[in-house]
């Protein structure tokens, strides 16, 4: 296995969730780490959310070939909001785009 690159010096200004998460635990952990930071994972958590968070699809469930609808990005957002609130005591600040938000029809 190759050594993982050192990304500690990279500063993150925003998180864009473009697709349904396949690994919710890992992705929620990473989002919470970044959302509680100043954009750098090398420092201690900050008290105010600095990193922006944007979701591209509000669908909670979606149909597919399976007979029971599958969780979508909206369900991931609900889980992330709950974990962030439990972890920090604060509401998660985020933006959502995609149908049915009015910005898509302007």
Tab-separated table of N, CA and C in Angstrom:
chain	number	residue	atom	x	y	z
A	1	UNK	N	0.846	-1.181	0.000
A	1	UNK	CA	0.000	0.000	0.000
A	1	UNK	C	0.886	1.237	0.000
A	2	UNK	N	0.597	2.154	-0.894
A	2	UNK	CA	1.381	3.385	-0.962
A	2	UNK	C	1.089	4.271	0.245
A	3	UNK	N	2.053	5.072	0.611
A	3	UNK	CA	1.878	6.019	1.705
A	3	UNK	C	0.894	7.098	1.290
A	4	UNK	N	0.021	7.491	2.220
A	4	UNK	CA	-0.949	8.538	1.932
A	4	UNK	C	-0.249	9.892	1.877
A	5	UNK	N	-0.676	10.769	0.985
A	5	UNK	CA	-0.048	12.091	0.910
A	5	UNK	C	-0.384	12.930	2.137
A	6	UNK	N	0.518	13.802	2.504
A	6	UNK	CA	0.290	14.721	3.613
A	6	UNK	C	-0.532	15.895	3.092
A	7	UNK	N	-1.780	15.985	3.543
A	7	UNK	CA	-2.656	17.066	3.093
A	7	UNK	C	-2.900	18.078	4.212
A	8	UNK	N	-2.127	17.977	5.276
A	8	UNK	CA	-2.314	18.833	6.430
A	8	UNK	C	-2.204	20.311	6.147
A	9	UNK	N	-1.409	20.700	5.168
A	9	UNK	CA	-1.221	22.115	4.868
A	9	UNK	C	-2.292	22.706	3.971
A	10	UNK	N	-3.191	21.886	3.476
A	10	UNK	CA	-4.253	22.377	2.585
A	10	UNK	C	-5.348	23.033	3.412
A	11	UNK	N	-5.769	24.215	3.004
A	11	UNK	CA	-6.840	24.932	3.688
A	11	UNK	C	-8.132	24.762	2.885
A	12	UNK	N	-9.181	24.321	3.530
A	12	UNK	CA	-10.474	24.081	2.900
A	12	UNK	C	-11.406	25.237	3.224
A	13	UNK	N	-12.052	25.811	2.200
A	13	UNK	CA	-12.985	26.916	2.449
A	13	UNK	C	-14.436	26.462	2.367
A	14	UNK	N	-14.692	25.355	1.663
A	14	UNK	CA	-16.064	24.870	1.565
A	14	UNK	C	-16.098	23.391	1.218
A	15	UNK	N	-17.220	22.791	1.569
A	15	UNK	CA	-17.491	21.391	1.252
A	15	UNK	C	-18.692	21.392	0.316
A	16	UNK	N	-18.565	20.749	-0.823
A	16	UNK	CA	-19.664	20.626	-1.774
A	16	UNK	C	-20.040	19.152	-1.862
A	17	UNK	N	-21.237	18.830	-1.419
A	17	UNK	CA	-21.729	17.451	-1.481
A	17	UNK	C	-22.460	17.313	-2.809
A	18	UNK	N	-21.839	16.574	-3.733
A	18	UNK	CA	-22.367	16.457	-5.099
A	18	UNK	C	-23.100	15.157	-5.357
A	19	UNK	N	-22.897	14.148	-4.526
A	19	UNK	CA	-23.484	12.840	-4.794
A	19	UNK	C	-23.795	12.158	-3.470
A	20	UNK	N	-24.593	11.112	-3.535
A	20	UNK	CA	-24.926	10.358	-2.334
A	20	UNK	C	-23.662	9.728	-1.751
A	21	UNK	N	-23.526	9.822	-0.449
A	21	UNK	CA	-22.374	9.236	0.227
A	21	UNK	C	-22.493	7.714	0.238
A	22	UNK	N	-21.392	7.038	0.009
A	22	UNK	CA	-21.376	5.568	0.089
A	22	UNK	C	-20.827	5.096	1.441
A	23	UNK	N	-20.134	5.980	2.143
A	23	UNK	CA	-19.529	5.650	3.440
A	23	UNK	C	-19.909	6.747	4.442
A	24	UNK	N	-21.134	6.676	4.940
A	24	UNK	CA	-21.657	7.738	5.783
A	24	UNK	C	-20.794	8.024	7.001
A	25	UNK	N	-20.355	6.993	7.703
A	25	UNK	CA	-19.564	7.209	8.919
A	25	UNK	C	-18.297	7.991	8.638
A	26	UNK	N	-17.544	7.551	7.641
A	26	UNK	CA	-16.297	8.233	7.272
A	26	UNK	C	-16.574	9.653	6.818
A	27	UNK	N	-17.602	9.821	5.963
A	27	UNK	CA	-17.881	11.133	5.386
A	27	UNK	C	-18.436	12.111	6.423
A	28	UNK	N	-19.267	11.625	7.345
A	28	UNK	CA	-19.763	12.495	8.421
A	28	UNK	C	-18.611	12.907	9.325
A	29	UNK	N	-17.711	11.972	9.630
A	29	UNK	CA	-16.547	12.300	10.463
A	29	UNK	C	-15.694	13.375	9.804
A	30	UNK	N	-15.375	13.200	8.528
A	30	UNK	CA	-14.554	14.168	7.812
A	30	UNK	C	-15.246	15.530	7.731
A	31	UNK	N	-16.545	15.529	7.415
A	31	UNK	CA	-17.288	16.797	7.363
A	31	UNK	C	-17.250	17.493	8.722
A	32	UNK	N	-17.493	16.751	9.808
A	32	UNK	CA	-17.480	17.361	11.145
A	32	UNK	C	-16.100	17.891	11.502
A	33	UNK	N	-15.061	17.149	11.148
A	33	UNK	CA	-13.693	17.628	11.406
A	33	UNK	C	-13.467	18.969	10.714
A	34	UNK	N	-13.844	19.057	9.445
A	34	UNK	CA	-13.637	20.290	8.683
A	34	UNK	C	-14.567	21.405	9.133
A	35	UNK	N	-15.826	21.081	9.413
A	35	UNK	CA	-16.800	22.102	9.798
A	35	UNK	C	-16.503	22.705	11.173
A	36	UNK	N	-15.758	21.996	12.000
A	36	UNK	CA	-15.368	22.531	13.311
A	36	UNK	C	-13.997	23.184	13.275
A	37	UNK	N	-13.406	23.270	12.086
A	37	UNK	CA	-12.058	23.829	11.952
A	37	UNK	C	-12.103	25.210	11.299
A	38	UNK	N	-10.935	25.804	11.210
A	38	UNK	CA	-10.807	27.057	10.459
A	38	UNK	C	-10.489	26.763	8.999
A	39	UNK	N	-10.650	25.512	8.608
A	39	UNK	CA	-10.325	25.083	7.253
A	39	UNK	C	-9.067	24.243	7.197
A	40	UNK	N	-8.381	24.140	8.307
A	40	UNK	CA	-7.157	23.345	8.398
A	40	UNK	C	-7.361	22.265	9.448
A	41	UNK	N	-6.970	21.047	9.123
A	41	UNK	CA	-7.107	19.953	10.086
A	41	UNK	C	-5.948	19.905	11.067
A	42	UNK	N	-5.027	20.837	10.961
A	42	UNK	CA	-3.860	20.851	11.841
A	42	UNK	C	-4.100	21.615	13.133
A	43	UNK	N	-5.247	22.270	13.265
A	43	UNK	CA	-5.514	23.101	14.436
A	43	UNK	C	-6.663	22.543	15.244
A	44	UNK	N	-6.823	23.055	16.445
A	44	UNK	CA	-7.936	22.646	17.307
A	44	UNK	C	-9.256	23.200	16.756
A	45	UNK	N	-10.383	22.574	17.141
A	45	UNK	CA	-11.686	23.063	16.675
A	45	UNK	C	-11.937	24.516	17.061
A	46	UNK	N	-12.681	25.221	16.222
A	46	UNK	CA	-13.067	26.609	16.472
A	46	UNK	C	-14.518	26.636	16.947
A	47	UNK	N	-14.929	27.751	17.521
A	47	UNK	CA	-16.272	27.855	18.089
A	47	UNK	C	-17.333	28.299	17.093
A	48	UNK	N	-16.915	28.799	15.933
A	48	UNK	CA	-17.857	29.285	14.931
A	48	UNK	C	-17.581	28.559	13.613
A	49	UNK	N	-18.649	28.150	12.938
A	49	UNK	CA	-18.472	27.451	11.655
A	49	UNK	C	-17.929	28.417	10.615
A	50	UNK	N	-16.763	28.101	10.088
A	50	UNK	CA	-16.080	28.919	9.089
A	50	UNK	C	-16.196	28.291	7.701
A	51	UNK	N	-16.068	26.984	7.641
A	51	UNK	CA	-16.119	26.262	6.370
A	51	UNK	C	-17.570	26.192	5.895
A	52	UNK	N	-17.800	26.608	4.656
A	52	UNK	CA	-19.145	26.582	4.078
A	52	UNK	C	-19.496	25.158	3.662
A	53	UNK	N	-20.799	24.858	3.696
A	53	UNK	CA	-21.289	23.539	3.314
A	53	UNK	C	-22.442	23.709	2.332
A	54	UNK	N	-22.356	23.029	1.193
A	54	UNK	CA	-23.367	23.130	0.148
A	54	UNK	C	-23.784	21.726	-0.284
A	55	UNK	N	-25.101	21.506	-0.333
A	55	UNK	CA	-25.664	20.250	-0.831
A	55	UNK	C	-26.279	20.503	-2.197
A	56	UNK	N	-26.124	19.553	-3.108
A	56	UNK	CA	-26.608	19.737	-4.475
A	56	UNK	C	-27.934	19.039	-4.750
A	57	UNK	N	-28.448	18.258	-3.805
A	57	UNK	CA	-29.663	17.500	-4.060
A	57	UNK	C	-30.404	17.256	-2.749
A	58	UNK	N	-31.641	17.740	-2.606
A	58	UNK	CA	-32.361	17.583	-1.352
A	58	UNK	C	-33.146	16.273	-1.221
A	59	UNK	N	-33.116	15.403	-2.214
A	59	UNK	CA	-33.937	14.184	-2.175
A	59	UNK	C	-33.584	13.307	-0.969
A	60	UNK	N	-34.585	13.029	-0.137
A	60	UNK	CA	-34.385	12.170	1.029
A	60	UNK	C	-34.298	10.710	0.606
A	61	UNK	N	-35.165	10.303	-0.303
A	61	UNK	CA	-35.125	8.958	-0.874
A	61	UNK	C	-35.269	9.065	-2.387
A	62	UNK	N	-34.886	8.002	-3.074
A	62	UNK	CA	-35.053	7.963	-4.526
A	62	UNK	C	-35.373	6.534	-4.946
A	63	UNK	N	-36.113	6.362	-6.030
A	63	UNK	CA	-36.425	5.009	-6.506
A	63	UNK	C	-35.272	4.464	-7.352
A	64	UNK	N	-35.134	3.161	-7.337
A	64	UNK	CA	-34.213	2.492	-8.253
A	64	UNK	C	-34.754	1.096	-8.512
A	65	UNK	N	-33.912	0.185	-8.938
A	65	UNK	CA	-34.375	-1.158	-9.275
A	65	UNK	C	-34.870	-1.950	-8.062
A	66	UNK	N	-34.421	-1.564	-6.869
A	66	UNK	CA	-34.862	-2.256	-5.663
A	66	UNK	C	-36.283	-1.809	-5.332
A	67	UNK	N	-37.085	-2.666	-4.740
A	67	UNK	CA	-38.502	-2.365	-4.514
A	67	UNK	C	-38.765	-1.378	-3.371
A	68	UNK	N	-37.754	-1.088	-2.553
A	68	UNK	CA	-37.888	-0.104	-1.477
A	68	UNK	C	-36.990	1.083	-1.818
A	69	UNK	N	-37.527	2.317	-1.757
A	69	UNK	CA	-36.694	3.483	-2.085
A	69	UNK	C	-35.420	3.527	-1.243
A	70	UNK	N	-34.358	4.018	-1.841
A	70	UNK	CA	-33.037	4.132	-1.213
A	70	UNK	C	-32.836	5.527	-0.654
A	71	UNK	N	-32.020	5.627	0.412
A	71	UNK	CA	-31.694	6.936	0.981
A	71	UNK	C	-30.884	7.753	-0.010
A	72	UNK	N	-31.193	9.037	-0.096
A	72	UNK	CA	-30.466	9.952	-0.960
A	72	UNK	C	-29.673	10.962	-0.148
A	73	UNK	N	-29.238	12.002	-0.817
A	73	UNK	CA	-28.404	13.029	-0.199
A	73	UNK	C	-29.137	13.763	0.924
A	74	UNK	N	-30.454	13.885	0.801
A	74	UNK	CA	-31.240	14.535	1.859
A	74	UNK	C	-31.171	13.773	3.172
A	75	UNK	N	-31.122	12.452	3.100
A	75	UNK	CA	-30.993	11.642	4.313
A	75	UNK	C	-29.599	11.820	4.923
A	76	UNK	N	-28.587	11.889	4.080
A	76	UNK	CA	-27.228	12.139	4.567
A	76	UNK	C	-27.162	13.501	5.263
A	77	UNK	N	-27.813	14.508	4.672
A	77	UNK	CA	-27.842	15.844	5.277
A	77	UNK	C	-28.503	15.792	6.649
A	78	UNK	N	-29.611	15.067	6.773
A	78	UNK	CA	-30.316	14.941	8.054
A	78	UNK	C	-29.413	14.296	9.105
A	79	UNK	N	-28.694	13.243	8.719
A	79	UNK	CA	-27.781	12.572	9.645
A	79	UNK	C	-26.630	13.492	10.047
A	80	UNK	N	-26.044	14.191	9.086
A	80	UNK	CA	-24.935	15.101	9.383
A	80	UNK	C	-25.385	16.220	10.319
A	81	UNK	N	-26.562	16.782	10.069
A	81	UNK	CA	-27.087	17.840	10.947
A	81	UNK	C	-27.241	17.338	12.380
A	82	UNK	N	-27.749	16.113	12.542
A	82	UNK	CA	-27.956	15.551	13.880
A	82	UNK	C	-26.626	15.314	14.596
A	83	UNK	N	-25.663	14.755	13.896
A	83	UNK	CA	-24.352	14.485	14.507
A	83	UNK	C	-23.650	15.801	14.858
A	84	UNK	N	-23.679	16.768	13.949
A	84	UNK	CA	-23.041	18.066	14.190
A	84	UNK	C	-23.665	18.752	15.409
A	85	UNK	N	-24.983	18.710	15.507
A	85	UNK	CA	-25.691	19.337	16.636
A	85	UNK	C	-25.307	18.660	17.958
A	86	UNK	N	-25.274	17.338	17.948
A	86	UNK	CA	-24.904	16.583	19.158
A	86	UNK	C	-23.458	16.871	19.554
A	87	UNK	N	-22.595	17.003	18.576
A	87	UNK	CA	-21.168	17.219	18.803
A	87	UNK	C	-20.862	18.632	19.290
A	88	UNK	N	-21.529	19.625	18.703
A	88	UNK	CA	-21.171	21.024	18.976
A	88	UNK	C	-22.199	21.795	19.803
A	89	UNK	N	-23.440	21.314	19.828
A	89	UNK	CA	-24.511	22.075	20.473
A	89	UNK	C	-25.032	23.200	19.597
A	90	UNK	N	-24.562	23.265	18.354
A	90	UNK	CA	-24.967	24.326	17.424
A	90	UNK	C	-25.658	23.729	16.205
A	91	UNK	N	-26.499	24.548	15.573
A	91	UNK	CA	-27.124	24.137	14.321
A	91	UNK	C	-26.122	24.267	13.185
A	92	UNK	N	-26.180	23.340	12.265
A	92	UNK	CA	-25.319	23.339	11.095
A	92	UNK	C	-25.779	24.418	10.120
A	93	UNK	N	-24.844	25.191	9.605
A	93	UNK	CA	-25.141	26.215	8.600
A	93	UNK	C	-24.795	25.638	7.237
A	94	UNK	N	-25.754	25.658	6.313
A	94	UNK	CA	-25.543	25.060	4.999
A	94	UNK	C	-26.444	25.721	3.967
A	95	UNK	N	-26.158	25.459	2.702
A	95	UNK	CA	-26.992	25.875	1.580
A	95	UNK	C	-27.390	24.628	0.812
A	96	UNK	N	-28.586	24.667	0.226
A	96	UNK	CA	-29.046	23.550	-0.603
A	96	UNK	C	-29.467	24.074	-1.957
A	97	UNK	N	-29.102	23.340	-2.985
A	97	UNK	CA	-29.492	23.667	-4.347
A	97	UNK	C	-30.111	22.433	-4.983
A	98	UNK	N	-30.544	22.559	-6.203
A	98	UNK	CA	-31.195	21.446	-6.883
A	98	UNK	C	-32.692	21.541	-6.707
A	99	UNK	N	-33.427	20.792	-7.496
A	99	UNK	CA	-34.878	20.832	-7.395
A	99	UNK	C	-35.290	20.505	-5.972
A	100	UNK	N	-36.256	21.067	-5.384
A	100	UNK	CA	-37.220	22.042	-5.883
A	100	UNK	C	-36.914	23.473	-5.451
A	101	UNK	N	-35.675	23.832	-5.207
A	101	UNK	CA	-35.328	25.170	-4.736
A	101	UNK	C	-35.529	26.205	-5.858
A	102	UNK	N	-36.103	27.363	-5.518
A	102	UNK	CA	-36.413	28.390	-6.535
A	102	UNK	C	-35.221	28.853	-7.360
A	103	UNK	N	-34.008	28.831	-6.783
A	103	UNK	CA	-32.839	29.318	-7.507
A	103	UNK	C	-32.631	28.518	-8.808
A	104	UNK	N	-33.076	27.278	-8.843
A	104	UNK	CA	-32.902	26.453	-10.040
A	104	UNK	C	-33.795	26.889	-11.185
A	105	UNK	N	-34.824	27.664	-10.889
A	105	UNK	CA	-35.807	28.034	-11.924
A	105	UNK	C	-35.684	29.497	-12.347
A	106	UNK	N	-34.670	30.183	-11.886
A	106	UNK	CA	-34.484	31.593	-12.259
A	106	UNK	C	-33.747	31.700	-13.563
